[in-house]
Coordinates of C-alpha atoms in Angstrom, one line a residue:
M25 CA 78.6 92.4 155.8
D26 CA 78.3 95.8 154.2
Y27 CA 77.2 94.8 150.7
Q28 CA 76.4 98.3 149.6
G29 CA 79.9 99.4 150.7
K30 CA 81.5 96.7 148.7
F31 CA 79.5 97.8 145.6
Q32 CA 80.7 101.4 146.2
D33 CA 84.3 100.3 146.6
A34 CA 84.2 98.5 143.3
L35 CA 82.7 101.6 141.6
D36 CA 85.3 103.9 143.3
A37 CA 88.1 101.7 142.0
L38 CA 86.8 102.2 138.4
S39 CA 86.5 106.0 138.9
A40 CA 90.0 106.2 140.3
E41 CA 91.4 104.6 137.2
G42 CA 89.3 106.8 134.9
R43 CA 87.4 103.8 133.7
Y44 CA 83.9 104.5 135.1
R45 CA 81.5 104.5 132.2
V46 CA 78.6 106.9 131.8
F47 CA 75.8 106.1 129.3
A48 CA 74.8 108.9 126.9
D49 CA 71.0 109.3 126.9
I50 CA 70.2 109.9 123.3
L51 CA 67.3 109.5 120.8
R52 CA 68.2 108.9 117.1
R53 CA 66.0 110.9 114.7
K54 CA 64.2 108.8 112.1
G55 CA 65.5 109.6 108.6
E56 CA 68.2 111.9 109.9
F57 CA 70.9 109.5 111.1
P58 CA 73.7 110.2 112.2
T59 CA 72.1 113.1 114.1
A60 CA 70.3 112.5 117.4
I61 CA 69.0 114.3 120.4
H62 CA 71.0 114.2 123.7
H63 CA 69.0 114.3 126.9
T64 CA 70.6 115.8 130.0
A65 CA 69.4 117.2 133.3
E66 CA 69.6 120.7 131.7
G67 CA 67.5 119.7 128.7
T68 CA 68.1 118.5 125.2
K69 CA 70.3 119.4 122.3
P70 CA 71.1 118.0 118.9
I71 CA 74.3 116.0 118.4
T72 CA 76.1 114.1 115.6
V73 CA 76.9 110.4 116.4
W74 CA 80.4 109.3 115.4
C75 CA 80.6 106.1 117.3
S76 CA 77.6 104.0 116.1
N77 CA 78.0 100.4 115.1
D78 CA 75.1 100.8 112.7
Y79 CA 77.8 101.3 110.2
L80 CA 75.7 101.7 107.1
G81 CA 72.7 103.4 108.7
M82 CA 70.5 100.4 107.8
G83 CA 68.6 100.9 111.1
Q84 CA 67.0 103.8 109.4
H85 CA 66.5 102.3 105.9
P86 CA 62.9 102.6 104.5
K87 CA 62.9 99.0 103.4
V88 CA 63.8 97.9 106.9
L89 CA 61.3 100.1 108.6
A90 CA 58.5 99.0 106.3
A91 CA 59.3 95.3 106.8
M92 CA 59.1 95.8 110.6
H93 CA 55.9 97.7 110.5
D94 CA 54.3 95.1 108.3
A95 CA 55.5 92.3 110.6
I96 CA 53.9 94.0 113.7
D97 CA 50.7 94.5 111.8
R98 CA 50.7 90.8 110.7
V99 CA 51.8 89.0 113.9
G100 CA 52.1 91.4 116.7
A101 CA 55.1 92.2 119.0
G102 CA 56.9 89.3 120.7
S103 CA 57.8 85.8 119.5
G104 CA 56.0 84.1 122.3
G105 CA 58.8 81.8 123.6
T106 CA 62.0 79.9 122.8
R107 CA 62.5 78.4 119.4
N108 CA 61.5 75.0 120.8
I109 CA 58.3 76.4 122.4
S110 CA 56.3 78.6 119.9
G111 CA 59.2 81.0 119.2
T112 CA 60.0 79.8 115.7
T113 CA 58.1 82.0 113.2
H114 CA 58.3 81.8 109.5
Y115 CA 60.4 85.0 109.6
H116 CA 63.0 83.1 111.6
V117 CA 63.0 80.3 109.1
E118 CA 63.3 82.6 106.1
L119 CA 66.1 84.6 107.6
E120 CA 68.2 81.5 108.4
R121 CA 67.8 80.4 104.8
E122 CA 68.9 83.8 103.6
L123 CA 71.9 83.9 105.9
A124 CA 73.0 80.4 104.8
D125 CA 72.8 81.5 101.2
L126 CA 74.7 84.7 102.0
H127 CA 77.7 82.7 103.3
G128 CA 77.5 79.8 100.9
K129 CA 76.7 77.3 103.7
E130 CA 74.2 74.6 104.1
A131 CA 72.4 76.1 107.2
A132 CA 72.4 79.0 109.6
L133 CA 71.1 79.5 113.2
L134 CA 69.8 82.7 114.8
F135 CA 70.7 83.8 118.4
T136 CA 69.6 86.8 120.4
S137 CA 73.0 88.6 120.1
G138 CA 76.4 88.2 118.5
Y139 CA 77.8 87.7 122.0
V140 CA 75.5 84.8 122.7
S141 CA 76.1 83.2 119.4
N142 CA 79.9 83.2 120.0
E143 CA 79.7 82.1 123.7
A144 CA 77.1 79.4 123.1
T145 CA 78.6 78.0 119.9
I146 CA 82.2 77.9 120.9
S147 CA 81.5 76.3 124.3
T148 CA 79.2 73.8 122.7
L149 CA 81.7 72.8 120.1
V150 CA 84.3 72.2 122.8
K151 CA 81.9 69.9 124.7
I152 CA 80.8 68.0 121.6
L153 CA 84.3 67.5 120.2
K154 CA 85.7 65.8 123.3
G155 CA 89.3 66.7 124.0
A156 CA 89.3 69.6 121.4
V157 CA 92.1 72.1 121.8
I158 CA 91.2 75.7 121.1
F159 CA 93.7 77.9 119.3
S160 CA 92.6 81.5 119.9
D161 CA 94.0 84.7 118.5
E162 CA 95.2 86.9 121.4
K163 CA 92.9 89.8 120.3
N164 CA 89.7 87.8 120.0
H165 CA 86.5 89.4 121.4
N166 CA 85.4 88.8 125.0
S167 CA 82.5 86.7 123.8
M168 CA 84.9 84.3 122.1
I169 CA 87.1 84.2 125.2
E170 CA 84.0 83.4 127.4
G171 CA 83.0 80.7 125.0
V172 CA 86.4 79.0 125.4
R173 CA 86.2 79.4 129.1
Q174 CA 82.7 78.0 129.3
G175 CA 83.8 75.0 127.2
G176 CA 86.4 74.1 129.7
G177 CA 88.8 72.5 127.3
P178 CA 92.5 73.1 126.8
K179 CA 93.4 76.3 124.9
R180 CA 96.5 77.9 123.3
I181 CA 96.7 81.6 122.6
W182 CA 98.5 82.6 119.4
R183 CA 100.0 86.0 118.8
H184 CA 97.8 88.3 116.8
N185 CA 97.7 87.3 113.1
D186 CA 101.0 85.5 113.5
L187 CA 100.9 82.5 111.3
E188 CA 104.3 81.2 112.3
H189 CA 103.3 81.2 115.9
L190 CA 100.0 79.5 115.1
E191 CA 101.7 76.7 113.2
S192 CA 104.2 76.1 116.0
L193 CA 101.3 75.6 118.4
L194 CA 99.4 73.3 115.9
Q195 CA 102.5 71.2 115.4
E196 CA 102.4 70.1 119.1
Y197 CA 99.2 68.0 118.6
G198 CA 98.8 64.9 116.5
P199 CA 96.1 64.4 113.9
E200 CA 93.9 62.4 116.3
V201 CA 93.4 65.5 118.5
P202 CA 90.4 67.7 117.6
K203 CA 91.4 71.3 117.0
I204 CA 89.5 74.6 116.5
V205 CA 91.2 77.8 115.3
L206 CA 89.3 80.9 116.4
F207 CA 89.9 84.3 114.8
E208 CA 88.1 87.4 113.6
S209 CA 88.1 89.1 110.2
V210 CA 88.0 92.8 111.2
Y211 CA 89.3 93.5 114.7
S212 CA 87.0 96.2 116.1
M213 CA 89.4 98.3 118.2
D214 CA 92.5 98.3 116.0
G215 CA 90.7 97.9 112.7
D216 CA 93.2 95.4 111.3
I217 CA 92.2 92.4 109.2
A218 CA 93.1 88.7 109.5
P219 CA 94.8 86.8 106.6
I220 CA 91.8 84.5 106.4
G221 CA 92.9 82.3 103.5
E222 CA 96.3 81.6 104.9
I223 CA 94.9 80.8 108.4
C224 CA 92.4 78.4 106.9
D225 CA 95.1 76.7 104.7
L226 CA 97.2 76.3 107.8
A227 CA 94.3 74.9 109.9
K228 CA 93.5 72.4 107.1
K229 CA 97.1 71.2 107.0
Y230 CA 96.9 70.2 110.7
G231 CA 93.3 68.9 110.6
A232 CA 91.8 71.8 112.5
L233 CA 88.3 73.3 112.3
T234 CA 88.1 77.0 111.5
Y235 CA 85.8 79.5 113.2
I236 CA 85.7 83.1 112.1
D237 CA 83.9 86.1 113.7
E238 CA 82.7 88.4 110.9
V239 CA 80.8 90.7 113.2
H240 CA 82.4 93.9 112.0
A241 CA 82.5 92.9 108.4
V242 CA 79.1 91.5 107.3
G243 CA 77.1 93.9 105.2
M244 CA 80.2 96.0 104.5
Y245 CA 82.6 93.8 102.6
G246 CA 82.3 91.4 99.7
P247 CA 80.1 91.5 96.5
R248 CA 77.0 90.5 98.5
G249 CA 78.1 91.8 101.9
A250 CA 79.0 88.4 103.3
G251 CA 82.2 89.8 104.9
V252 CA 86.0 89.9 104.4
S253 CA 86.1 86.1 103.8
E254 CA 83.8 86.6 100.7
R255 CA 85.8 89.6 99.5
D256 CA 89.1 87.7 99.8
G257 CA 87.7 84.6 98.1
A258 CA 88.2 82.5 101.2
M259 CA 84.6 82.0 102.5
H260 CA 84.4 78.4 101.3
K261 CA 87.5 77.6 103.4
V262 CA 85.9 78.6 106.7
D263 CA 84.0 75.9 108.6
V264 CA 81.9 78.1 110.9
I265 CA 81.1 81.7 110.2
E266 CA 79.7 83.7 113.1
A267 CA 78.3 87.2 112.6
T268 CA 75.7 89.7 113.8
L269 CA 72.6 91.5 112.6
A270 CA 73.3 94.5 114.9
K271 CA 76.1 96.3 113.0
G272 CA 76.2 96.4 109.2
F273 CA 72.6 95.1 109.0
G274 CA 71.3 97.7 111.5
L275 CA 69.1 95.6 113.8
M276 CA 70.0 93.1 116.6
G277 CA 70.8 89.4 117.0
G278 CA 73.6 87.1 116.1
Y279 CA 74.0 83.9 114.0
I280 CA 76.2 81.2 112.8
A281 CA 76.4 79.6 109.3
S282 CA 78.0 76.2 108.7
S283 CA 77.3 72.7 107.6
A284 CA 73.8 71.3 108.2
K285 CA 75.2 68.8 110.8
C286 CA 77.2 71.4 112.7
V287 CA 74.3 73.8 112.9
D288 CA 71.9 71.1 113.9
A289 CA 74.3 70.0 116.7
I290 CA 74.6 73.5 118.1
R291 CA 70.8 73.9 117.8
S292 CA 70.3 70.7 119.8
Y293 CA 73.0 71.2 122.5
A294 CA 73.7 74.9 123.0
A295 CA 72.1 76.1 126.3
G296 CA 72.4 79.7 125.2
F297 CA 70.1 78.9 122.2
I298 CA 67.8 76.4 123.8
F299 CA 66.8 78.4 126.8
S300 CA 66.5 81.9 125.3
T301 CA 63.3 83.5 124.0
S302 CA 63.7 84.0 120.3
L303 CA 64.1 87.4 118.6
A304 CA 60.9 89.3 118.0
P305 CA 59.4 88.8 114.6
A306 CA 59.5 92.5 113.7
I307 CA 63.3 92.5 114.3
V308 CA 63.8 89.4 112.2
A309 CA 61.6 90.8 109.4
G310 CA 63.7 94.0 109.4
A311 CA 66.9 92.0 109.4
L312 CA 65.6 89.9 106.5
A313 CA 64.9 93.1 104.5
S314 CA 68.3 94.5 105.3
V315 CA 70.2 91.3 104.3
R316 CA 68.3 91.1 101.0
H317 CA 68.9 94.7 100.2
L318 CA 72.7 94.6 100.9
K319 CA 73.0 91.4 98.8
E320 CA 72.1 93.6 95.8
S321 CA 73.1 97.1 96.6
Q322 CA 76.7 98.3 96.4
E323 CA 75.9 102.0 97.1
E324 CA 76.1 101.8 100.9
R325 CA 79.4 99.9 100.8
I326 CA 81.1 102.2 98.3
R327 CA 80.2 105.4 100.1
H328 CA 81.0 103.9 103.5
Q329 CA 84.6 103.1 102.4
A330 CA 85.0 106.5 100.8
R331 CA 83.9 108.3 104.0
A332 CA 86.3 106.3 106.1
A333 CA 89.2 106.9 103.8
L334 CA 88.5 110.6 103.7
L335 CA 88.3 111.0 107.5
K336 CA 91.6 109.2 107.9
E337 CA 93.2 111.5 105.4
R338 CA 91.7 114.6 107.1
L339 CA 93.0 113.4 110.6
V340 CA 96.5 112.7 109.3
R341 CA 96.7 116.1 107.7
E342 CA 96.0 117.6 111.2
D343 CA 98.7 115.5 112.8
L344 CA 96.2 113.7 114.9
P345 CA 97.3 110.2 115.9
V346 CA 94.9 108.1 113.8
M347 CA 96.0 104.4 113.8
H348 CA 96.7 102.8 110.4
T349 CA 93.9 100.4 109.5
P350 CA 92.9 98.7 106.3
S351 CA 89.3 98.8 107.4
H352 CA 86.5 101.2 108.1
I353 CA 87.4 101.5 111.8
V354 CA 89.2 104.8 112.6
P355 CA 90.9 104.7 116.0
V356 CA 92.6 107.8 117.3
L357 CA 95.0 107.3 120.2
V358 CA 94.9 109.3 123.4
G359 CA 96.9 107.1 125.7
D360 CA 95.4 108.0 129.1
P361 CA 91.9 107.0 130.5
V362 CA 91.3 110.3 132.3
Q363 CA 92.2 112.4 129.3
C364 CA 90.2 110.2 127.0
K365 CA 87.0 110.8 129.1
E366 CA 87.8 114.5 129.4
L367 CA 88.1 114.7 125.6
T368 CA 84.9 112.9 124.8
D369 CA 83.0 115.0 127.4
A370 CA 84.3 118.2 125.8
L371 CA 83.4 116.9 122.3
M372 CA 79.8 116.3 123.4
D373 CA 79.4 119.4 125.6
R374 CA 81.1 122.0 123.4
F375 CA 80.7 120.7 119.9
G376 CA 77.8 118.3 119.9
V377 CA 80.0 115.5 118.8
Y378 CA 79.2 112.1 120.3
V379 CA 82.1 109.7 120.7
Q380 CA 82.7 107.3 123.5
P381 CA 86.1 106.8 125.3
I382 CA 87.6 103.3 124.7
N383 CA 89.5 102.2 127.8
Y384 CA 90.8 99.1 129.5
P385 CA 89.8 96.2 129.5
T386 CA 88.5 96.8 125.9
V387 CA 92.0 97.9 124.9
P388 CA 95.4 97.6 126.7
R389 CA 96.3 100.2 129.3
G390 CA 98.2 103.0 127.7
T391 CA 96.4 102.7 124.3
E392 CA 93.1 104.4 125.4
R393 CA 91.5 105.9 122.4
I394 CA 88.4 107.2 120.7
R395 CA 87.0 105.0 118.0
L396 CA 85.4 106.8 115.1
T397 CA 83.0 105.1 112.8
P398 CA 82.2 107.3 109.7
G399 CA 79.2 106.1 107.8
P400 CA 77.7 106.7 104.3
H401 CA 75.4 109.4 105.7
H402 CA 78.0 111.6 107.4
T403 CA 78.2 114.8 105.5
D404 CA 81.3 116.9 104.6
E405 CA 80.0 119.6 107.0
Q406 CA 79.7 117.1 109.8
M407 CA 83.2 115.9 109.1
D408 CA 84.5 119.5 109.0
R409 CA 83.0 120.1 112.5
L410 CA 84.5 116.8 113.9
V411 CA 88.0 117.6 112.6
F412 CA 87.9 121.2 113.9
A413 CA 86.7 120.0 117.3
L414 CA 89.4 117.4 117.6
R415 CA 92.1 119.7 116.5
T416 CA 90.9 122.4 118.9
L417 CA 90.7 120.1 121.9
W418 CA 94.0 118.3 121.0
T419 CA 95.8 121.6 121.2
E420 CA 94.0 122.8 124.4
M421 CA 94.6 119.6 126.2
G422 CA 98.2 119.2 125.1
L423 CA 97.7 115.7 123.7
R424 CA 100.3 113.9 121.7
G425 CA 100.2 114.4 117.9
G426 CA 100.7 111.7 115.3
K427 CA 104.4 112.3 114.8
E428 CA 105.0 112.1 118.6
W429 CA 103.1 108.8 118.8
C430 CA 105.0 107.4 115.9
G431 CA 108.2 107.8 118.0
I432 CA 106.7 106.3 121.1
W433 CA 104.9 103.3 119.6
R434 CA 107.1 102.5 116.7
G435 CA 106.8 98.7 116.0
Q436 CA 103.8 98.4 118.4
V437 CA 101.0 100.6 117.2
Q438 CA 101.3 101.9 113.7
I439 CA 100.2 105.5 113.2
A440 CA 98.8 106.4 109.8
T441 CA 101.0 108.7 107.7
P442 CA 100.3 110.5 104.5
F443 CA 102.4 107.9 102.8
D444 CA 100.2 105.1 104.2
L445 CA 97.1 106.8 102.8
G446 CA 98.7 107.6 99.4
V447 CA 98.4 111.4 99.9
A448 CA 101.0 114.1 99.7
S449 CA 102.4 115.1 103.1
G450 CA 101.8 118.6 104.3
G451 CA 99.1 119.2 101.7

């Protein structure tokens, strides 16, 4: 058996489809985010990062850095083991209390990543609730899909944010059947938002447990940064809230918040939790500082939303095909994997603009895109350079503009227009 040849065949298949991914070798500069240094074989050069999930720049916040330094000075580097075997520090206990309070729940539980928290929790819920049927939104994240798969129970996929379809599926099962409705608040690739309250009301009507992924919303929405469910006054309706420390809060790790009994059951049965070394104390200390700061500060959230709105407006005025989103996510359609890679390479090489191509299987074929994530620290000058670079390359490469995409994708993918954004057309 030619094992190496098989590996090469698999890589060649990705390359032929334009889906082979190349990591950018960068170093962020402390206190100067969103700028970074790009390392290549030819040397280094400064770049501006436009695709980071450190949405608010909290990974650079002085309070976060100070807390991490203090934790290293106090307790050293690693946690020393799993949570069951020496890996539970007082930092972990404090952060779980803080997260439970943030979401108005009785308890919370930390995981090593948001992916693990979804996969471990969902699969464990299915195994504990014998015979449970999963009702999963068709655009749920891979980590949720894998959790359903690992659970091994029956599943029904409902059309994205389609309450009528969800209800039609729920009606097929009697009140004696355990049910779990899985959905997200902000969907990371399209930037749309779920009708959380309505979904929860529907689930309650049919006796279903609700499980929401707030990964792309915590820190950024709600009076205290608890997410869209808090902003929309629906947080109390959700049974299990899953989220991350790696995006709005700027660190790493994932967690769930729920009732004390639910959290204790996951803690006691989830293999992904039981057998994983816990997060390093310095990371937990930094996350604790970040969560506490964003519970009180509105400054980052306000500027973040303003920057996202301005960038969308600027792109629409240039007839670039920015997708209409009610969130901070700014997707711009390209529609071809090879051209998407060529575009992002040129942005980096010629303009020092770092954006990653988003291709299948992350998004459906034919909807390849770049995904811009403007943050509170992006300046007007950096935005000017981004828009100029995109307009230049769009023209040179002969890519479709927003008006052309509207005709192609009408009713499937909504392209933002001046009317959507409340600005005058042609201005």
